[in-house]
Amino acid sequence: MLIPFLIPFVIAMFLAINMGGSGTAPAFSAAYGANLIRRAAVPGLFGIMVFLGAIIGGQETAKTMGKGLLNEEMMTFTIVSIILASVAIALLIANLFGIPQSTSQATVLAVVAPAVYFDSLNTNKLFFEIIPTWLIMPFIAFFLALLIGKYIYRPIRRKGYTISKKVNDNFLLKGLIVFMSMYVAFSIGTNNVANAAGPIAIMSVNELNISDAHFLQVLILATLIIAPSFGIGSSVFGHKILRNTGKEIVLFGRIEAVVIAFISATLLLLASVVKGIPTSLVQLNVGAILGIGVAKLGFKNIFRKTEVNRFFIMWLIAPLIAFFISLLLVYLADIQGIIYL
């Protein structure tokens, strides 16, 4: 009993390590790109804020991941292990290429696979809440950043404030940028930790016959196990991804860094707390980066950059990889008779 029960937790920790690597970029690429934080300081700050976000605001998203798409009674040892392993493999591939990936989209499609296989998919939740949010919110991030860049940033840039040494070296601005990076990490905690902790918590409630009234306590315990692995992933994978997003897309000014962090984190936090929608902070962040970049350089210049094209391609591929791996493993487990529903 103990060994099969621990297997999903081990897989979830491995997944969290990969999510930590992928999540480092949207959290700290702005501050890192603005040269305000040392690489060595990122994993610790990232891990602490992710943990706080998960505990304080992660319950709704965890419920969505645990029982919003697939009947919660189907969240057994085998199914949860398959879901988490499928996502971990997909994200590992993305991390090895140094591409910040949507853990939420990969996890949702990994959950959708057994739901489709057993004909128990909550189509209303998927097609009328989750997917529309995925499609709309990155564009909102892009256009908000573009408008701010065009009508606020560019005018103050023409007046010389953005290149003023006095303004850029002001400790309040520096502190605000680092605070915003921590705010982004907090938002990641409210959303992305649920990708691993939600299925684990529901599985624990089912397999141990725990009352649903104690779900929050079980979720907190799962988070205590899963969240620290985000910091480990940040240490292992974070540097390459930070370099790709923080240095190679567009050079950040310090005022721009605040705009990027605030827009992406606020949109994700709203999705997490208001509707419990698993959402891609990576895509919100890159959308805001591109919005600022277009305001500075124009559409043609920013979209010619190779890294942007690679991001779009991997965003499509990794969730599909997670879906098909999950579907294949569910099929194999079913024909072998090791799925007990």
XYZ file of C-alpha atoms in Angstrom:
341
model
C 0.000 0.000 0.000
C 2.714 2.492 0.965
C 4.941 2.063 -2.107
C 2.229 2.590 -4.757
C 0.896 5.510 -2.720
C 4.339 7.174 -2.713
C 5.001 6.705 -6.439
C 2.707 9.569 -7.546
C 4.328 11.845 -4.962
C 7.792 11.067 -6.321
C 6.604 11.739 -9.869
C 4.915 14.947 -8.692
C 8.182 16.160 -7.157
C 10.002 15.428 -10.420
C 7.273 17.338 -12.268
C 7.585 20.252 -9.838
C 11.326 20.389 -10.517
C 10.576 20.766 -14.223
C 7.855 23.325 -13.512
C 10.279 25.281 -11.376
C 12.678 25.466 -14.295
C 9.970 26.597 -16.690
C 8.413 29.043 -14.219
C 11.647 30.823 -13.386
C 11.587 32.807 -16.633
C 8.208 34.522 -16.254
C 8.932 35.232 -12.612
C 12.417 36.692 -12.781
C 13.312 37.337 -16.425
C 12.285 40.983 -16.064
C 14.514 41.651 -13.049
C 17.296 39.488 -14.453
C 17.047 41.153 -17.851
C 17.305 44.533 -16.118
C 20.442 43.293 -14.274
C 18.898 43.874 -10.850
C 19.230 40.418 -9.359
C 21.989 37.857 -9.276
C 21.284 34.452 -10.747
C 22.206 32.740 -7.471
C 19.488 34.621 -5.585
C 16.665 33.614 -7.926
C 15.907 30.021 -6.779
C 15.495 30.909 -3.097
C 13.189 33.877 -3.665
C 11.278 31.970 -6.309
C 10.692 28.924 -4.078
C 9.508 30.956 -1.082
C 7.006 33.028 -3.054
C 5.678 30.015 -4.976
C 5.013 28.248 -1.687
C 3.175 31.239 -0.204
C 1.062 31.632 -3.337
C 0.082 27.956 -3.312
C -0.972 28.013 0.333
C -2.824 31.323 0.204
C -4.506 31.274 -3.194
C -4.101 27.894 -4.858
C -7.193 26.045 -3.685
C -9.552 26.867 -6.577
C -7.083 25.897 -9.298
C -6.228 22.707 -7.417
C -9.913 21.784 -7.391
C -10.092 22.330 -11.140
C -7.077 20.108 -11.762
C -8.219 17.459 -9.296
C -11.888 17.144 -10.141
C -12.921 19.821 -12.628
C -12.098 17.909 -15.823
C -12.119 14.249 -14.810
C -14.446 12.540 -12.359
C -12.623 12.768 -9.034
C -13.320 9.105 -8.272
C -11.075 8.203 -11.221
C -8.056 9.906 -9.657
C -6.385 6.651 -8.559
C -2.702 5.812 -8.031
C -2.325 4.681 -11.627
C -4.197 7.508 -13.334
C -2.491 10.242 -11.308
C 0.927 8.683 -11.874
C 0.272 8.561 -15.629
C -0.925 12.182 -15.739
C 2.033 13.543 -13.806
C 4.613 11.424 -15.633
C 3.256 12.524 -19.006
C 3.520 16.205 -18.094
C 6.990 15.757 -16.607
C 8.297 14.161 -19.801
C 6.805 16.901 -21.995
C 8.212 19.679 -19.815
C 11.597 18.009 -19.538
C 11.846 18.097 -23.325
C 10.961 21.801 -23.338
C 13.445 22.576 -20.547
C 16.249 20.769 -22.349
C 15.608 23.076 -25.315
C 15.597 26.060 -22.963
C 12.028 27.028 -23.917
C 9.736 28.312 -21.132
C 6.664 26.113 -21.379
C 3.069 26.195 -20.187
C 2.845 23.680 -17.392
C -0.870 24.361 -17.071
C -1.664 23.534 -20.678
C 0.436 20.387 -20.612
C -1.200 19.240 -17.367
C -4.719 19.986 -18.546
C -4.204 17.948 -21.726
C -2.621 15.121 -19.709
C -5.787 15.048 -17.558
C -8.007 15.313 -20.644
C -6.460 12.135 -22.116
C -7.864 9.645 -19.545
C -11.085 11.667 -19.418
C -11.480 11.192 -23.183
C -10.451 7.528 -22.982
C -13.071 6.755 -20.326
C -15.654 9.144 -21.826
C -15.906 11.260 -18.681
C -14.579 14.638 -19.866
C -16.200 17.785 -18.476
C -16.493 19.463 -21.870
C -18.173 22.604 -20.546
C -15.249 23.358 -18.242
C -12.678 22.659 -20.943
C -14.256 24.315 -23.985
C -16.163 27.195 -22.406
C -13.863 28.228 -19.556
C -10.313 26.935 -19.859
C -9.567 27.118 -23.598
C -11.140 30.590 -24.078
C -8.987 31.831 -21.199
C -5.881 30.398 -22.860
C -6.698 32.108 -26.147
C -7.753 35.496 -24.836
C -5.441 36.313 -21.934
C -2.080 36.356 -23.790
C -3.590 38.841 -26.238
C -4.821 40.940 -23.317
C -1.295 40.910 -21.882
C 0.151 41.859 -25.268
C -2.224 44.742 -25.926
C -2.037 46.104 -22.382
C 1.761 46.171 -22.615
C 1.604 47.628 -26.118
C -0.748 50.416 -25.045
C 1.283 51.213 -21.960
C 4.460 51.104 -24.017
C 3.032 53.348 -26.717
C 1.135 55.917 -24.686
C 3.009 55.971 -21.365
C 6.471 54.508 -21.809
C 7.389 56.121 -25.132
C 6.386 59.677 -24.056
C 8.453 59.478 -20.875
C 11.245 57.888 -22.900
C 11.259 60.870 -25.285
C 11.650 63.145 -22.273
C 14.719 61.158 -21.235
C 13.385 59.717 -17.997
C 14.032 56.080 -18.984
C 17.723 56.724 -19.592
C 18.162 59.037 -16.643
C 20.781 57.619 -14.327
C 19.048 59.267 -11.389
C 15.739 57.560 -12.181
C 17.176 54.142 -13.042
C 19.443 54.017 -10.013
C 16.693 55.054 -7.640
C 16.409 52.400 -4.957
C 12.598 52.636 -5.016
C 12.461 51.639 -8.684
C 14.957 48.830 -8.149
C 13.001 47.558 -5.177
C 9.743 47.754 -7.111
C 11.138 45.582 -9.907
C 12.325 42.894 -7.493
C 8.996 43.097 -5.649
C 7.172 42.592 -8.939
C 9.267 39.528 -9.690
C 8.301 38.105 -6.324
C 4.672 38.986 -7.088
C 4.923 36.954 -10.293
C 6.341 33.989 -8.362
C 3.473 34.301 -5.873
C 1.001 34.177 -8.773
C 2.742 31.060 -10.091
C 2.127 29.475 -6.720
C -1.599 30.200 -6.899
C -1.827 28.486 -10.280
C 0.985 26.147 -11.274
C 1.563 24.291 -8.000
C -1.992 23.016 -8.391
C -0.899 21.152 -11.527
C 0.852 18.640 -9.283
C -0.737 19.210 -5.882
C -4.361 19.089 -7.092
C -4.313 15.545 -8.521
C -2.168 14.356 -5.601
C -4.589 15.785 -3.035
C -7.672 14.301 -4.711
C -5.912 10.940 -5.033
C -5.034 11.003 -1.332
C -8.624 11.821 -0.356
C -9.895 8.949 -2.510
C -7.383 6.283 -1.618
C -7.294 7.012 2.118
C -11.070 7.510 2.395
C -10.639 11.003 3.802
C -13.700 13.207 4.067
C -13.946 15.838 1.329
C -14.360 18.388 4.122
C -10.660 17.881 4.890
C -9.545 18.490 1.301
C -7.886 21.813 2.172
C -5.729 20.207 4.860
C -4.699 17.443 2.465
C -3.933 20.026 -0.213
C -1.716 21.958 2.208
C 0.209 18.792 3.036
C 0.626 18.019 -0.679
C 1.822 21.576 -1.256
C 4.357 21.281 1.560
C 5.841 18.341 -0.323
C 5.576 19.707 -3.865
C 6.373 23.436 -3.575
C 10.029 23.172 -2.428
C 10.809 21.244 -5.607
C 10.047 24.392 -7.609
C 13.132 26.007 -6.085
C 15.224 22.964 -6.994
C 14.008 23.166 -10.591
C 14.856 26.843 -10.698
C 18.432 26.021 -9.696
C 18.793 23.209 -12.229
C 17.077 24.625 -15.317
C 16.521 28.298 -14.582
C 19.672 29.883 -16.004
C 19.246 28.828 -19.626
C 15.587 29.826 -19.694
C 16.311 33.133 -17.954
C 18.900 33.880 -20.604
C 16.486 33.110 -23.450
C 13.643 35.290 -22.201
C 15.532 37.895 -20.227
C 18.362 38.642 -22.633
C 17.602 37.354 -26.103
C 14.087 38.645 -26.870
C 14.458 42.328 -25.992
C 16.593 44.368 -23.647
C 14.475 45.456 -20.708
C 14.504 48.887 -19.234
C 13.695 49.052 -15.568
C 10.363 50.758 -16.035
C 9.460 48.174 -18.675
C 10.312 45.399 -16.236
C 7.695 46.656 -13.802
C 5.045 46.798 -16.543
C 5.801 43.264 -17.761
C 5.740 41.719 -14.305
C 2.629 43.533 -13.129
C 0.518 42.712 -16.192
C 1.395 39.019 -16.374
C 1.149 38.342 -12.636
C -2.135 40.193 -12.179
C -3.841 38.402 -15.062
C -2.709 35.014 -13.751
C -3.759 35.833 -10.198
C -7.228 36.824 -11.404
C -7.567 33.570 -13.356
C -6.498 31.575 -10.298
C -8.562 33.228 -7.589
C -11.707 34.217 -9.504
C -12.296 31.122 -11.658
C -9.628 28.570 -10.724
C -8.487 28.355 -14.350
C -5.082 26.712 -14.951
C -3.421 29.361 -17.115
C -0.044 29.819 -18.768
C 1.964 32.521 -17.011
C 4.743 31.837 -19.499
C 2.529 32.951 -22.354
C 1.175 35.942 -20.436
C 4.716 37.000 -19.661
C 5.990 36.594 -23.203
C 2.870 38.381 -24.474
C 3.699 41.359 -22.274
C 7.357 41.214 -23.327
C 6.351 41.246 -26.985
C 3.928 44.109 -26.394
C 6.697 46.250 -24.919
C 9.062 45.066 -27.638
C 6.665 46.041 -30.407
C 6.155 49.472 -28.833
C 9.934 49.955 -28.886
C 11.035 48.192 -32.066
C 7.930 47.659 -34.210
C 6.141 44.458 -35.266
C 8.574 43.371 -37.963
C 11.717 43.706 -35.881
C 10.454 41.877 -32.793
C 8.764 38.993 -34.643
C 11.809 38.331 -36.799
C 13.651 37.080 -33.741
C 14.279 33.341 -33.806
C 13.521 32.786 -30.123
C 9.953 34.005 -30.539
C 9.288 31.509 -33.326
C 10.789 28.667 -31.273
C 8.551 29.573 -28.325
C 5.392 29.380 -30.442
C 6.351 26.007 -31.913
C 7.165 24.442 -28.534
C 3.984 25.847 -26.994
C 2.028 23.806 -29.517
C 4.141 20.667 -29.318
C 4.669 20.124 -25.573
C 0.961 19.982 -24.541
C 0.271 17.589 -27.407
C 3.191 15.415 -26.302
C 1.708 15.307 -22.791
C -1.726 14.377 -24.179
C -0.532 11.521 -26.387
C 1.858 10.096 -23.779
C -0.944 10.142 -21.218
C -3.393 8.553 -23.648
C -0.923 5.828 -24.610
C -0.059 5.004 -20.993
C -3.735 4.882 -19.993
C -4.433 2.508 -22.880
C -1.491 0.268 -21.962
C -2.457 0.255 -18.292
C -6.053 -0.559 -19.170
C -5.245 -3.529 -21.403
C -2.849 -4.803 -18.746
C -5.626 -4.596 -16.161
C -3.779 -2.338 -13.738
C -6.334 0.493 -13.736
C -8.872 0.008 -10.955
C -11.862 2.333 -11.111
